[in-house]
PDB file of C-alpha atoms in Angstrom:
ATOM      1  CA  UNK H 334      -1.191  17.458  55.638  1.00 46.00           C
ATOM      2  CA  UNK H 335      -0.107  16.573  58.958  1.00 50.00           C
ATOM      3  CA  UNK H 336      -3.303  16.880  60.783  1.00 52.00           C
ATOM      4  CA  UNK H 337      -5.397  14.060  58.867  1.00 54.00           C
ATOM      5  CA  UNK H 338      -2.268  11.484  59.804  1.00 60.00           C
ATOM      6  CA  UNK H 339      -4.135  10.719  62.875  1.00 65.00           C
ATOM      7  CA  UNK H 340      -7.204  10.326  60.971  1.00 65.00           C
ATOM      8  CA  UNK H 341      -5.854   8.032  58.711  1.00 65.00           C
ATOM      9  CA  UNK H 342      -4.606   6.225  61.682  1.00 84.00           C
ATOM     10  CA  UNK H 343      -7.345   5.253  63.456  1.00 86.00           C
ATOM     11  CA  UNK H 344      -8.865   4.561  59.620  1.00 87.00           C
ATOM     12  CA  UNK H 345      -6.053   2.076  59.221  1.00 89.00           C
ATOM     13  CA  UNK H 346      -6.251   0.619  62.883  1.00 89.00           C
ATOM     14  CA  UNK H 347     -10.082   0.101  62.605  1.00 90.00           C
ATOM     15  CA  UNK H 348      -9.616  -1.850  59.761  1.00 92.00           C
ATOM     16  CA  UNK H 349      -6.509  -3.809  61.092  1.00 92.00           C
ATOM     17  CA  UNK H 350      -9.074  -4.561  64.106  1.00 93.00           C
ATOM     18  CA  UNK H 351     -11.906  -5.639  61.578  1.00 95.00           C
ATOM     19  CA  UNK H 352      -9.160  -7.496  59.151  1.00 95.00           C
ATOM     20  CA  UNK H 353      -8.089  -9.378  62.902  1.00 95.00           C
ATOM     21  CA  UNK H 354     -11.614 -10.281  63.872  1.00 97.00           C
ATOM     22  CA  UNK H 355     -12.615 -11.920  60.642  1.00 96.00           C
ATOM     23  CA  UNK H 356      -9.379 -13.850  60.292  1.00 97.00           C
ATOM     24  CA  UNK H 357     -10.038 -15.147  64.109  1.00 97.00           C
ATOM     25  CA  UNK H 358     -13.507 -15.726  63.762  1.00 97.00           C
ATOM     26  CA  UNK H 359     -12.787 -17.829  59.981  1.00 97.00           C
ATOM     27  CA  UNK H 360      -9.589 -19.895  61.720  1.00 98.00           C
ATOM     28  CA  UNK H 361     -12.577 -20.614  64.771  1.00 98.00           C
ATOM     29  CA  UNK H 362     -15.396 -21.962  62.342  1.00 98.00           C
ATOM     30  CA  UNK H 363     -12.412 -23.468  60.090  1.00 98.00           C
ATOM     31  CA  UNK H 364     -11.353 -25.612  62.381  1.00 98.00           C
ATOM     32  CA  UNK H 365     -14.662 -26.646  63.814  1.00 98.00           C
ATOM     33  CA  UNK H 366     -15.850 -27.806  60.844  1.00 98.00           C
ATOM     34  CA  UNK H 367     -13.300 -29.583  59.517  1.00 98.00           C
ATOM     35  CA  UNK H 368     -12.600 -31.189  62.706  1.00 98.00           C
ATOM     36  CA  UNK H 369     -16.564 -32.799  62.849  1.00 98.00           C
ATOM     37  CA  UNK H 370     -17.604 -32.592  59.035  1.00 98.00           C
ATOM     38  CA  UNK H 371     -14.723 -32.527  56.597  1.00 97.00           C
ATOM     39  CA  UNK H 372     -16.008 -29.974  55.637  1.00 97.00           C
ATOM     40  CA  UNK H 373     -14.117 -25.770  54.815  1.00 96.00           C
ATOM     41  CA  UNK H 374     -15.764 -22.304  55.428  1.00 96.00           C
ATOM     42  CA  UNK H 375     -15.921 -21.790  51.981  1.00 96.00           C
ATOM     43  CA  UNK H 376     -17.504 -24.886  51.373  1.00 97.00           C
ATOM     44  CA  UNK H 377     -20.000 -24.702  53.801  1.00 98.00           C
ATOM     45  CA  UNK H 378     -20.661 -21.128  52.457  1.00 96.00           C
ATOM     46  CA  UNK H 379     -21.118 -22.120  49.245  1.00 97.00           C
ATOM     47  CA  UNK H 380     -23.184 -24.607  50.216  1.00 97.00           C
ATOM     48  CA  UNK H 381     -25.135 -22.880  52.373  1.00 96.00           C
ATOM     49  CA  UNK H 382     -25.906 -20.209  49.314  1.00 95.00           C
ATOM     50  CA  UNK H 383     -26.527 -22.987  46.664  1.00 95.00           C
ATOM     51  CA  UNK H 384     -29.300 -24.516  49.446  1.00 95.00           C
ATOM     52  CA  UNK H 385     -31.211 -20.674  49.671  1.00 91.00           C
ATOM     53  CA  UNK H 386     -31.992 -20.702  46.080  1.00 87.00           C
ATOM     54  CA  UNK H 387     -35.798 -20.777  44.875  1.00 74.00           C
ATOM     55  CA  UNK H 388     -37.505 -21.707  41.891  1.00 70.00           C
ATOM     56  CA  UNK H 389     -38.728 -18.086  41.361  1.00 69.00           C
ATOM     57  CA  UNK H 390     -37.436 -15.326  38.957  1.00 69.00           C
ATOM     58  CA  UNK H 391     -33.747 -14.690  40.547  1.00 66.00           C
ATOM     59  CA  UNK H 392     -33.903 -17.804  42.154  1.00 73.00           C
ATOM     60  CA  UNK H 393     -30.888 -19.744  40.962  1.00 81.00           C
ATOM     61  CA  UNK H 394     -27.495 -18.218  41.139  1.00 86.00           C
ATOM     62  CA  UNK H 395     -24.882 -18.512  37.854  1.00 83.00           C
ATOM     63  CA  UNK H 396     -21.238 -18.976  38.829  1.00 86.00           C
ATOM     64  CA  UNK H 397     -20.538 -15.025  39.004  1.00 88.00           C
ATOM     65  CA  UNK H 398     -23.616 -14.773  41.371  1.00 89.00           C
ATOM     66  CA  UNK H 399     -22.257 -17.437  43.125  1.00 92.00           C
ATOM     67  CA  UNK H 400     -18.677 -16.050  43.291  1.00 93.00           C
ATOM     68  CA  UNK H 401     -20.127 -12.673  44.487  1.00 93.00           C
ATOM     69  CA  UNK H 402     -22.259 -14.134  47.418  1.00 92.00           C
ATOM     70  CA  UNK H 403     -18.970 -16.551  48.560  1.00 93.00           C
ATOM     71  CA  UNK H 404     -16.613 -13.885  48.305  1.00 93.00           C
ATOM     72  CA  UNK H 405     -14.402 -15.765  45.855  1.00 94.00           C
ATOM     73  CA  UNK H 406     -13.086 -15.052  42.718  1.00 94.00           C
ATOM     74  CA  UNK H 407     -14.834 -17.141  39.550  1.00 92.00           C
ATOM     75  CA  UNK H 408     -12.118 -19.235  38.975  1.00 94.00           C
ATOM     76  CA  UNK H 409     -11.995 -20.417  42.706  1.00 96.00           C
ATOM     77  CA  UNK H 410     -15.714 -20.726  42.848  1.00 94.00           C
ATOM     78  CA  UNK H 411     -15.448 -22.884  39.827  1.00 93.00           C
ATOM     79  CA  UNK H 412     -12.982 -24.910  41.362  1.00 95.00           C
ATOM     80  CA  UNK H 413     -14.922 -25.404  44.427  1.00 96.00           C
ATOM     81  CA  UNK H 414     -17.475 -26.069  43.204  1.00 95.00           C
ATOM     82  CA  UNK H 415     -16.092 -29.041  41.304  1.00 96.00           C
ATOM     83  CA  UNK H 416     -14.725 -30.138  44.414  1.00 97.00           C
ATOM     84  CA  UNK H 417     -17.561 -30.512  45.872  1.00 97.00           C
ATOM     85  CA  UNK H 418     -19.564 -31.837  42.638  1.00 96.00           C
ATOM     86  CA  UNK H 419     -16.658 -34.710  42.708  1.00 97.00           C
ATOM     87  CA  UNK H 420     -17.733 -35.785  46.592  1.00 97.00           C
ATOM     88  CA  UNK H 421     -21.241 -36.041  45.209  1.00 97.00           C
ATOM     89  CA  UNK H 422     -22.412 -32.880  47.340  1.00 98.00           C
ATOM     90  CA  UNK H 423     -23.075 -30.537  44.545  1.00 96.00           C
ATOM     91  CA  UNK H 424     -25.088 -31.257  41.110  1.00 93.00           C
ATOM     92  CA  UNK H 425     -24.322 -28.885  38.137  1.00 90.00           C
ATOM     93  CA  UNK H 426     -26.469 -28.517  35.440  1.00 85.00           C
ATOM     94  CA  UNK H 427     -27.389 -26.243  31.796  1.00 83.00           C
ATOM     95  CA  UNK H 428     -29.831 -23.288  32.604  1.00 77.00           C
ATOM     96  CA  UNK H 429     -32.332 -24.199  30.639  1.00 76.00           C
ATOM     97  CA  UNK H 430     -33.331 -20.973  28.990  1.00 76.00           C
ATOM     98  CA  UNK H 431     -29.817 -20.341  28.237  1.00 74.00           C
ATOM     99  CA  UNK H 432     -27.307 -22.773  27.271  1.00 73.00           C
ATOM    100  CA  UNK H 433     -24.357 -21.162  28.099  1.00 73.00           C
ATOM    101  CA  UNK H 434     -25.715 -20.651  31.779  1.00 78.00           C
ATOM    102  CA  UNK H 435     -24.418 -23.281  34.793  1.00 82.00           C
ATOM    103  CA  UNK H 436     -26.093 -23.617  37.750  1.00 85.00           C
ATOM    104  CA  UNK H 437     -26.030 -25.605  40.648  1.00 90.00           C
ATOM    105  CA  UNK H 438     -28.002 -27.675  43.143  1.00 92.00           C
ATOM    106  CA  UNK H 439     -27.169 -29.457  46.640  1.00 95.00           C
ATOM    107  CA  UNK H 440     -27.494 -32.872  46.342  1.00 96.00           C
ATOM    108  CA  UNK H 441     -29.143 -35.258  49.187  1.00 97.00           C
ATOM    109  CA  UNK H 442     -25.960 -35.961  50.462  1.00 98.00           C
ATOM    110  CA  UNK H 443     -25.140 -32.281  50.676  1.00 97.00           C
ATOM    111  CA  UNK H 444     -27.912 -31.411  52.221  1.00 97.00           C
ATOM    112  CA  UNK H 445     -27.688 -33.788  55.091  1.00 98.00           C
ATOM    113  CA  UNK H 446     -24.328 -32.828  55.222  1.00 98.00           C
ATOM    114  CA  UNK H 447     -25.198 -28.756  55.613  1.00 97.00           C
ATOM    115  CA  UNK H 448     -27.944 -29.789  58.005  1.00 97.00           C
ATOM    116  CA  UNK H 449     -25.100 -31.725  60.190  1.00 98.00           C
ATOM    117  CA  UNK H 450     -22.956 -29.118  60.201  1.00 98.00           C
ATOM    118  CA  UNK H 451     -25.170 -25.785  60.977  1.00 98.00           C
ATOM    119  CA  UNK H 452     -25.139 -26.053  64.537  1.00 98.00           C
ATOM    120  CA  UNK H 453     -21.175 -26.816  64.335  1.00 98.00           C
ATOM    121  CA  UNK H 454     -20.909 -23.423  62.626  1.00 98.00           C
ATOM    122  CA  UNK H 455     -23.415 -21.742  64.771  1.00 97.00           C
ATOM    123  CA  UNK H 456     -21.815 -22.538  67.910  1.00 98.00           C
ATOM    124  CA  UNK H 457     -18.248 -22.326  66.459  1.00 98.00           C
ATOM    125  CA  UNK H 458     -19.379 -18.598  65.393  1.00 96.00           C
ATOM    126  CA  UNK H 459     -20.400 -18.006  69.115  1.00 96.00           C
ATOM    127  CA  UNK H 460     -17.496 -19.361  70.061  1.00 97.00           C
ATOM    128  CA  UNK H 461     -15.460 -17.307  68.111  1.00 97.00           C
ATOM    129  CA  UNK H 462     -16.990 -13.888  69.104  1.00 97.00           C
ATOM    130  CA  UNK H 463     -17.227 -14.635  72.795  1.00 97.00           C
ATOM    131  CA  UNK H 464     -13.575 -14.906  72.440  1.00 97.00           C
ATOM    132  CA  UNK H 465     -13.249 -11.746  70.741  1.00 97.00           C
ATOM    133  CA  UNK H 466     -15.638  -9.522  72.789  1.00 97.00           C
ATOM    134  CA  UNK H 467     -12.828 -10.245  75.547  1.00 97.00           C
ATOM    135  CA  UNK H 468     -10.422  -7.863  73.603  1.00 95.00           C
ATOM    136  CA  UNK H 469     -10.705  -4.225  73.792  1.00 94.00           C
ATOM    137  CA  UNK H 470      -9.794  -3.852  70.611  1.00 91.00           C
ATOM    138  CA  UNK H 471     -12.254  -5.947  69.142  1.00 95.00           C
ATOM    139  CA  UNK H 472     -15.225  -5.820  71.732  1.00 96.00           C
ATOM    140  CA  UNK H 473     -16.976  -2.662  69.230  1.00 95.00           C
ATOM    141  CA  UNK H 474     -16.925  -5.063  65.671  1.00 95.00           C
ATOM    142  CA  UNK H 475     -18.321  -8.160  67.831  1.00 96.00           C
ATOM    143  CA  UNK H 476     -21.025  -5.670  69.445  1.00 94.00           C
ATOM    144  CA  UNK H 477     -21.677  -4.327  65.886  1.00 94.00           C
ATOM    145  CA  UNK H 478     -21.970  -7.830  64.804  1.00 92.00           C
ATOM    146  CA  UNK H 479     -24.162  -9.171  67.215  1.00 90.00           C
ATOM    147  CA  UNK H 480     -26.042  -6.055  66.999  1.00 89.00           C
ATOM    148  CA  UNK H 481     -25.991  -7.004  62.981  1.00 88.00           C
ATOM    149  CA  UNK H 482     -26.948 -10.304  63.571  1.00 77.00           C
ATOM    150  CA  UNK H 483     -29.860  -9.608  65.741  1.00 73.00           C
ATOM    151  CA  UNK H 484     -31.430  -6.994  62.991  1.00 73.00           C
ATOM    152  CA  UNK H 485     -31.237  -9.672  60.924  1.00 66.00           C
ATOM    153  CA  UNK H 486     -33.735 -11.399  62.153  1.00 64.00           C
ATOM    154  CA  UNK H 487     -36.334  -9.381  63.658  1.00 64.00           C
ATOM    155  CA  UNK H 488     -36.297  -7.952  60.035  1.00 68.00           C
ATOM    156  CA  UNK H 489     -36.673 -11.535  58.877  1.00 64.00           C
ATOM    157  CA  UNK H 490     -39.590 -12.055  60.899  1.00 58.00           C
TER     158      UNK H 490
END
């Protein structure tokens, strides 16, 4: 039993390290957006999902899509998104093939608003890992991310 300890050490220290990065990077953004938009993570997140859907099959997301893609439970998405219904940056409306269905839109003003704030979270997210890539123990997860990132889009292409 006592030679998988170590194993489960480095297990536990690799997630510390990944649990450390995302905290670091979300304080980063956090404060850069709040500081130039009034604006949260989660609520640019949100918003930022809400403004990807389509009018295709799939295209609109109910609140437990939502919740899923935000990383929040229902209730807070719920919540959110009322906040951000209330400052008129979020419309809610019936699905209209089901009646018990919610979804939600941006609104103008959100979407302005999202469109302000993108490069704040862009560079803020630079910002962030460029800061992290200068600790040893994080310098793998921002490579990995990068590395992630940069997938991304050549698959997108």
């Amino acid at each position: 039993m006592t030679a998988a300890a170590p194993a489960l050490t480095a297990l536990a220290q690799g997630w510390c390290a990944l649990s450390l990065l995302h905290g670091r990077i979300e304080a980063h953004v956090e404060r850069a957006l709040w500081s130039r938009h009034d604006l949260g993570v989660r609520e640019y997140s949100l918003l930022d999902v809400v403004s990807r859907q389509h009018d295709g099959e799939g295209g609109h997301l109910q609140m437990k899509q939502l919740a899923d893609a935000v990383v929040l439970s229902r209730s807070a998405t719920t919540g959110l998104v009322t906040r951000l219904e209330d400052r008129g940056l979020l419309l809610r409306y019936l699905c209209p093939t089901d009646r018990r269905g919610i979804y939600t839109n941006v609104s103008a003003d959100g979407l302005r608003l999202l469109e302000e704030a993108r490069p704040t979270n862009e560079t803020a997210l630079r910002e962030a890992l460029a800061q992290a890539a200068a600790d040893p123990r994080l310098a793998p997860l921002v490579r990995v991310v990068q590395d992630t990132g940069a997938s991304a889009v050549v698959a997108a292409a």
